[in-house]
mmCIF file of C-alpha atoms and ligand atoms in Angstrom:
data_model
loop_
_atom_site.group_PDB
_atom_site.id
_atom_site.type_symbol
_atom_site.label_atom_id
_atom_site.label_comp_id
_atom_site.label_asym_id
_atom_site.label_seq_id
_atom_site.Cartn_x
_atom_site.Cartn_y
_atom_site.Cartn_z
ATOM 1 C CA MET A 1 -54.559 0.499 36.206
ATOM 2 C CA LYS A 2 -53.611 -1.164 32.900
ATOM 3 C CA ASN A 3 -54.996 1.856 30.996
ATOM 4 C CA LYS A 4 -53.009 4.280 33.148
ATOM 5 C CA LEU A 5 -49.781 2.332 32.509
ATOM 6 C CA ALA A 6 -50.424 2.316 28.748
ATOM 7 C CA PHE A 7 -51.119 6.073 28.854
ATOM 8 C CA LEU A 8 -47.859 6.737 30.725
ATOM 9 C CA LYS A 9 -45.922 4.576 28.255
ATOM 10 C CA THR A 10 -47.422 6.471 25.274
ATOM 11 C CA LYS A 11 -46.616 9.800 26.942
ATOM 12 C CA GLN A 12 -43.040 8.631 27.562
ATOM 13 C CA ASN A 13 -42.630 7.550 23.910
ATOM 14 C CA ALA A 14 -44.065 10.832 22.671
ATOM 15 C CA LEU A 15 -41.618 12.758 24.844
ATOM 16 C CA LEU A 16 -38.729 10.619 23.583
ATOM 17 C CA LEU A 17 -39.742 11.185 19.963
ATOM 18 C CA THR A 18 -40.117 14.950 20.487
ATOM 19 C CA SER A 19 -36.666 15.174 22.125
ATOM 20 C CA PHE A 20 -35.139 13.124 19.305
ATOM 21 C CA ALA A 21 -36.751 15.351 16.653
ATOM 22 C CA THR A 22 -35.569 18.495 18.479
ATOM 23 C CA VAL A 23 -31.978 17.208 18.688
ATOM 24 C CA CYS A 24 -32.008 16.262 14.975
ATOM 25 C CA THR A 25 -33.423 19.656 13.919
ATOM 26 C CA LEU A 26 -30.783 21.387 16.029
ATOM 27 C CA ALA A 27 -28.016 19.265 14.488
ATOM 28 C CA VAL A 28 -29.212 20.035 10.938
ATOM 29 C CA SER A 29 -29.474 23.775 11.720
ATOM 30 C CA LEU A 30 -26.000 23.873 13.268
ATOM 31 C CA THR A 31 -24.485 21.961 10.322
ATOM 32 C CA HIS A 32 -26.122 24.450 7.937
ATOM 33 C CA MET A 33 -24.830 27.377 10.019
ATOM 34 C CA TRP A 34 -21.278 25.987 9.947
ATOM 35 C CA THR A 35 -21.198 24.924 6.294
ATOM 36 C CA ALA A 36 -23.064 27.892 4.685
ATOM 37 C CA PRO A 37 -20.094 30.319 4.969
ATOM 38 C CA LEU A 38 -17.716 27.598 3.683
ATOM 39 C CA ILE A 39 -19.957 26.920 0.658
ATOM 40 C CA GLU A 40 -20.147 30.678 -0.023
ATOM 41 C CA GLN A 41 -16.348 30.925 0.251
ATOM 42 C CA GLN A 42 -15.904 28.030 -2.229
ATOM 43 C CA LYS A 43 -18.278 29.770 -4.628
ATOM 44 C CA GLN A 44 -16.263 32.997 -4.387
ATOM 45 C CA ILE A 45 -13.050 31.074 -5.136
ATOM 46 C CA ALA A 46 -14.744 29.506 -8.198
ATOM 47 C CA VAL A 47 -15.833 33.000 -9.331
ATOM 48 C CA LEU A 48 -12.317 34.410 -8.979
ATOM 49 C CA ASN A 49 -10.734 31.457 -10.812
ATOM 50 C CA SER A 50 -13.259 31.600 -13.655
ATOM 51 C CA LEU A 51 -13.024 35.368 -14.009
ATOM 52 C CA ASN A 52 -9.551 35.129 -15.521
ATOM 53 C CA GLU A 53 -10.624 32.269 -17.821
ATOM 54 C CA LEU A 54 -13.560 34.227 -19.240
ATOM 55 C CA LEU A 55 -11.746 37.434 -20.134
ATOM 56 C CA ASP A 56 -9.223 37.868 -22.957
ATOM 57 C CA PRO A 57 -6.047 39.105 -21.176
ATOM 58 C CA ALA A 58 -5.030 41.121 -24.264
ATOM 59 C CA LYS A 59 -8.208 43.195 -23.999
ATOM 60 C CA PHE A 60 -7.906 44.695 -20.501
ATOM 61 C CA ASP A 61 -5.231 46.249 -18.354
ATOM 62 C CA ASN A 62 -6.924 46.777 -14.974
ATOM 63 C CA ASN A 63 -7.654 44.408 -12.092
ATOM 64 C CA PRO A 64 -11.412 43.687 -12.333
ATOM 65 C CA LEU A 65 -11.355 42.388 -8.756
ATOM 66 C CA LEU A 66 -10.667 45.964 -7.674
ATOM 67 C CA ASN A 67 -13.223 47.473 -10.033
ATOM 68 C CA CYS A 68 -16.749 46.316 -9.326
ATOM 69 C CA THR A 69 -20.160 47.600 -8.476
ATOM 70 C CA LYS A 70 -23.073 46.065 -6.596
ATOM 71 C CA LEU A 71 -26.394 46.435 -8.366
ATOM 72 C CA SER A 72 -29.859 45.068 -7.860
ATOM 73 C CA VAL A 73 -31.003 44.162 -11.396
ATOM 74 C CA PRO A 74 -33.166 41.004 -11.217
ATOM 75 C CA LYS A 75 -33.622 40.956 -15.004
ATOM 76 C CA ILE A 76 -29.868 40.414 -15.353
ATOM 77 C CA THR A 77 -29.023 38.425 -12.244
ATOM 78 C CA GLY A 78 -32.260 36.537 -11.561
ATOM 79 C CA SER A 79 -31.965 37.716 -7.948
ATOM 80 C CA ASP A 80 -33.657 40.508 -5.970
ATOM 81 C CA LEU A 81 -30.481 40.976 -3.928
ATOM 82 C CA PRO A 82 -27.655 43.270 -5.054
ATOM 83 C CA GLN A 83 -25.052 41.330 -7.050
ATOM 84 C CA THR A 84 -21.442 42.150 -7.916
ATOM 85 C CA PHE A 85 -20.573 43.244 -11.457
ATOM 86 C CA TYR A 86 -16.803 43.104 -12.094
ATOM 87 C CA ARG A 87 -15.531 45.552 -14.705
ATOM 88 C CA ALA A 88 -12.566 45.089 -17.038
ATOM 89 C CA THR A 89 -11.176 48.150 -18.830
ATOM 90 C CA LEU A 90 -8.451 48.952 -21.374
ATOM 91 C CA ASN A 91 -6.845 52.387 -21.030
ATOM 92 C CA GLY A 92 -9.791 53.286 -18.799
ATOM 93 C CA GLN A 93 -12.357 52.340 -21.481
ATOM 94 C CA PRO A 94 -14.946 49.611 -20.753
ATOM 95 C CA TYR A 95 -14.091 46.199 -22.228
ATOM 96 C CA ALA A 96 -16.292 43.707 -20.379
ATOM 97 C CA THR A 97 -18.380 43.033 -17.312
ATOM 98 C CA VAL A 98 -18.533 39.722 -15.431
ATOM 99 C CA PHE A 99 -21.501 38.887 -13.214
ATOM 100 C CA GLN A 100 -23.508 36.037 -11.723
ATOM 101 C CA THR A 101 -26.968 35.056 -12.840
ATOM 102 C CA ARG A 102 -29.284 32.273 -11.640
ATOM 103 C CA THR A 103 -32.316 30.257 -12.629
ATOM 104 C CA GLU A 104 -34.518 27.975 -10.572
ATOM 105 C CA GLN A 105 -35.834 26.188 -13.699
ATOM 106 C CA GLY A 106 -33.223 23.405 -13.575
ATOM 107 C CA TYR A 107 -34.454 19.803 -13.291
ATOM 108 C CA ASN A 108 -33.474 19.945 -9.626
ATOM 109 C CA GLY A 109 -33.943 23.681 -9.124
ATOM 110 C CA LEU A 110 -31.274 26.317 -8.699
ATOM 111 C CA ILE A 111 -28.448 26.711 -11.230
ATOM 112 C CA GLU A 112 -25.952 29.556 -10.750
ATOM 113 C CA LEU A 113 -23.860 30.853 -13.647
ATOM 114 C CA LEU A 114 -21.034 33.294 -14.224
ATOM 115 C CA VAL A 115 -21.240 35.354 -17.415
ATOM 116 C CA ALA A 116 -18.899 37.782 -19.156
ATOM 117 C CA ILE A 117 -20.076 40.123 -21.921
ATOM 118 C CA ASP A 118 -18.075 42.766 -23.785
ATOM 119 C CA ASN A 119 -19.019 46.323 -24.742
ATOM 120 C CA ASN A 120 -20.839 45.033 -27.858
ATOM 121 C CA GLY A 121 -22.950 42.612 -25.830
ATOM 122 C CA VAL A 122 -20.933 39.644 -27.114
ATOM 123 C CA VAL A 123 -20.563 36.748 -24.672
ATOM 124 C CA GLN A 124 -16.902 36.309 -23.715
ATOM 125 C CA GLY A 125 -17.687 33.179 -21.759
ATOM 126 C CA THR A 126 -19.951 31.504 -19.220
ATOM 127 C CA ARG A 127 -19.394 28.927 -16.473
ATOM 128 C CA THR A 128 -21.744 26.919 -14.284
ATOM 129 C CA LEU A 129 -20.924 27.773 -10.681
ATOM 130 C CA THR A 130 -23.409 25.596 -8.792
ATOM 131 C CA HIS A 131 -26.204 23.144 -9.685
ATOM 132 C CA GLN A 132 -27.912 19.975 -8.451
ATOM 133 C CA GLU A 133 -28.617 18.405 -11.846
ATOM 134 C CA THR A 134 -28.483 14.638 -12.271
ATOM 135 C CA PRO A 135 -25.030 13.114 -12.803
ATOM 136 C CA GLY A 136 -24.784 11.647 -16.304
ATOM 137 C CA LEU A 137 -27.820 13.612 -17.525
ATOM 138 C CA GLY A 138 -27.981 17.291 -16.607
ATOM 139 C CA ASP A 139 -24.447 17.746 -15.288
ATOM 140 C CA LYS A 140 -22.965 18.202 -18.768
ATOM 141 C CA ILE A 141 -23.389 21.924 -18.038
ATOM 142 C CA GLU A 142 -20.103 21.659 -16.092
ATOM 143 C CA LEU A 143 -16.983 22.337 -18.154
ATOM 144 C CA ALA A 144 -15.337 19.383 -16.406
ATOM 145 C CA LYS A 145 -17.999 17.066 -17.950
ATOM 146 C CA SER A 146 -18.493 18.556 -21.433
ATOM 147 C CA ASP A 147 -17.720 21.672 -23.454
ATOM 148 C CA TRP A 148 -21.433 22.509 -23.938
ATOM 149 C CA ILE A 149 -21.131 25.664 -21.800
ATOM 150 C CA LEU A 150 -18.573 27.006 -24.322
ATOM 151 C CA SER A 151 -21.236 27.080 -27.061
ATOM 152 C CA PHE A 152 -22.313 30.553 -25.838
ATOM 153 C CA ASN A 153 -18.878 32.058 -26.588
ATOM 154 C CA GLN A 154 -18.932 34.948 -29.073
ATOM 155 C CA LYS A 155 -22.744 34.920 -29.322
ATOM 156 C CA SER A 156 -24.985 37.933 -28.717
ATOM 157 C CA VAL A 157 -28.733 38.339 -28.184
ATOM 158 C CA ARG A 158 -30.773 40.482 -30.585
ATOM 159 C CA SER A 159 -33.905 40.752 -28.438
ATOM 160 C CA GLU A 160 -35.443 39.243 -25.340
ATOM 161 C CA ASP A 161 -37.308 36.772 -27.558
ATOM 162 C CA ASP A 162 -34.440 36.087 -29.986
ATOM 163 C CA ASP A 163 -35.564 32.680 -31.285
ATOM 164 C CA LYS A 164 -31.987 31.520 -31.933
ATOM 165 C CA TRP A 165 -31.562 31.479 -28.155
ATOM 166 C CA ASN A 166 -33.404 28.204 -27.664
ATOM 167 C CA VAL A 167 -32.306 24.574 -27.616
ATOM 168 C CA LYS A 168 -32.423 22.900 -31.064
ATOM 169 C CA LYS A 169 -35.492 20.920 -30.013
ATOM 170 C CA ASP A 170 -37.334 24.255 -29.591
ATOM 171 C CA GLY A 171 -36.015 25.650 -32.897
ATOM 172 C CA GLY A 172 -32.883 27.350 -31.563
ATOM 173 C CA ARG A 173 -29.110 26.944 -32.095
ATOM 174 C CA PHE A 174 -28.024 25.303 -28.812
ATOM 175 C CA ASP A 175 -27.728 21.532 -28.332
ATOM 176 C CA GLN A 176 -29.834 19.763 -25.730
ATOM 177 C CA PHE A 177 -28.486 16.586 -24.101
ATOM 178 C CA THR A 178 -29.738 13.122 -24.951
ATOM 179 C CA GLY A 179 -32.760 12.481 -22.721
ATOM 180 C CA ALA A 180 -32.191 15.731 -20.821
ATOM 181 C CA THR A 181 -33.643 18.894 -22.311
ATOM 182 C CA ILE A 182 -34.865 20.590 -19.144
ATOM 183 C CA THR A 183 -31.405 21.601 -17.854
ATOM 184 C CA PRO A 184 -29.978 23.142 -21.057
ATOM 185 C CA ARG A 185 -33.341 24.793 -21.809
ATOM 186 C CA ALA A 186 -33.279 26.517 -18.386
ATOM 187 C CA ILE A 187 -29.759 27.853 -18.957
ATOM 188 C CA VAL A 188 -30.334 29.028 -22.532
ATOM 189 C CA LYS A 189 -33.507 30.842 -21.452
ATOM 190 C CA GLN A 190 -31.805 32.524 -18.484
ATOM 191 C CA LEU A 191 -28.784 33.578 -20.541
ATOM 192 C CA ARG A 192 -30.982 34.955 -23.326
ATOM 193 C CA GLN A 193 -32.622 37.397 -20.905
ATOM 194 C CA SER A 194 -29.550 38.055 -18.800
ATOM 195 C CA VAL A 195 -27.144 38.764 -21.685
ATOM 196 C CA PHE A 196 -29.687 40.968 -23.459
ATOM 197 C CA GLN A 197 -30.418 43.001 -20.320
ATOM 198 C CA ALA A 198 -26.729 43.308 -19.410
ATOM 199 C CA GLN A 199 -26.029 44.626 -22.900
ATOM 200 C CA GLN A 200 -28.873 47.194 -22.517
ATOM 201 C CA ASN A 201 -27.493 48.271 -19.113
ATOM 202 C CA PHE A 202 -23.782 48.085 -20.005
ATOM 203 C CA ASP A 203 -23.190 51.864 -19.690
ATOM 204 C CA ASN A 204 -25.024 52.025 -16.326
ATOM 205 C CA ILE A 205 -22.916 49.137 -15.013
ATOM 206 C CA PHE A 206 -19.746 51.078 -15.836
ATOM 207 C CA ALA A 207 -21.167 54.410 -14.589
ATOM 208 C CA SER A 208 -21.965 53.051 -11.106
ATOM 209 C CA PRO A 209 -19.599 53.745 -8.182
ATOM 210 C CA ASN A 210 -16.775 51.325 -7.405
ATOM 211 C CA ASP A 211 -17.793 49.181 -4.431
ATOM 212 C CA CYS A 212 -14.722 46.922 -4.635
ATOM 213 C CA LEU A 213 -12.297 49.625 -3.532
ATOM 214 C CA ALA A 214 -14.476 50.390 -0.513
ATOM 215 C CA SER A 215 -14.665 46.734 0.516
ATOM 216 C CA SER A 216 -10.943 46.089 -0.128
ATOM 217 C CA ASN A 217 -10.126 49.229 1.947
ATOM 218 C CA LYS A 218 -12.406 47.918 4.694
ATOM 219 C CA GLN A 219 -10.639 44.555 4.532
ATOM 220 C CA ASN A 220 -7.249 46.278 4.674
ATOM 221 C CA GLN A 221 -8.417 48.407 7.590
ATOM 222 C CA SER A 222 -9.629 45.387 9.537
ATOM 223 C CA LEU A 223 -6.371 43.554 8.719
ATOM 224 C CA THR A 224 -4.337 46.544 9.983
ATOM 225 C CA ALA A 225 -6.517 46.751 13.084
ATOM 226 C CA LYS A 226 -5.962 43.036 13.704
ATOM 227 C CA GLU A 227 -2.194 43.367 13.143
ATOM 228 C CA ASN A 228 -2.105 46.296 15.600
ATOM 229 C CA SER A 229 -4.035 44.344 18.202
ATOM 230 C CA ASP A 230 -1.685 41.365 17.698
ATOM 231 C CA GLU A 231 1.377 43.543 18.427
HETATM 232 C C1 FMN B 301 -34.159 10.230 -12.282
HETATM 233 C C2 FMN B 301 -34.215 11.207 -13.405
HETATM 234 C C3 FMN B 301 -33.336 12.288 -13.409
HETATM 235 C C4 FMN B 301 -33.363 13.208 -14.449
HETATM 236 N N1 FMN B 301 -32.504 14.271 -14.430
HETATM 237 C C5 FMN B 301 -32.553 15.175 -15.423
HETATM 238 C C6 FMN B 301 -31.685 16.312 -15.405
HETATM 239 O O1 FMN B 301 -30.829 16.501 -14.540
HETATM 240 N N2 FMN B 301 -31.810 17.192 -16.430
HETATM 241 C C7 FMN B 301 -32.727 17.053 -17.438
HETATM 242 O O2 FMN B 301 -32.784 17.903 -18.316
HETATM 243 N N3 FMN B 301 -33.536 15.990 -17.469
HETATM 244 C C8 FMN B 301 -33.472 15.056 -16.495
HETATM 245 N N4 FMN B 301 -34.308 13.977 -16.538
HETATM 246 C C9 FMN B 301 -35.193 13.809 -17.706
HETATM 247 C C10 FMN B 301 -36.423 14.709 -17.629
HETATM 248 O O3 FMN B 301 -37.363 14.134 -16.791
HETATM 249 C C11 FMN B 301 -37.047 14.898 -18.989
HETATM 250 O O4 FMN B 301 -37.535 13.675 -19.450
HETATM 251 C C12 FMN B 301 -36.066 15.401 -19.998
HETATM 252 O O5 FMN B 301 -35.389 16.529 -19.577
HETATM 253 C C13 FMN B 301 -36.807 15.769 -21.270
HETATM 254 O O6 FMN B 301 -35.831 15.728 -22.260
HETATM 255 P P1 FMN B 301 -36.194 15.055 -23.640
HETATM 256 O O7 FMN B 301 -37.320 15.908 -24.148
HETATM 257 O O8 FMN B 301 -34.943 15.224 -24.439
HETATM 258 O O9 FMN B 301 -36.571 13.662 -23.350
HETATM 259 C C14 FMN B 301 -34.288 13.054 -15.508
HETATM 260 C C15 FMN B 301 -35.173 11.976 -15.481
HETATM 261 C C16 FMN B 301 -35.137 11.069 -14.451
HETATM 262 C C17 FMN B 301 -36.121 9.914 -14.458
#
């Protein structure tokens, strides 16, 4: 009798624990579902804000937000998925492309960057879009914390193993941070490959069809459809 009672109690506890775990998993999944689009939206806003900072306004006369192409070039973007390449032109001639690239070699994994290069492969600017690096150590990659990310301005990459594109500790030209070499090393390495490959593919990036117009037309169409249905 005593054994049966103990068995029932254990079974009851197990059931309770399972239900609790299920509820928690559900809560985490729902939170992720709700916040993922918001995080993506914030990232897009950061991209749009930075885009104007990276490009020299005297050097282009189009709206790069309406001139972009989606390409799957993992060697440039670090991603297998198609990524957007914005294109800035002057009198219809290519000036610069702005795109996202990413590395998972950060101290805490993924770091996402925005990069602009001109038609000579010269970096016009870079910004860190997202990261999980340690505050006070690796987070100096944010412009709000230090101007380290500006050290790539006006630099170009001669080859995929251009030895200048390393942190100073590894014989290159870019500073590491005190007690934190992993984060800057990851970014320098990613930018070395990404900038070089973007320079090699610059003409293809500008020759590809404009996907921005299609998506802005789609947005306009859905807005018009919504306005009509609201009437
Ligand atoms: C809690 C903790 C957090 C750390 N966070 C970072 C980081 O965000 N970025 C980084 O490069 N190194 C970070 N480090 C240091 C690395 O473990 C590693 O020692 C360092 O990057 C190597 O740089 P050094 O060769 O200049 O010492 C952290 C270390 C600890 C203990």
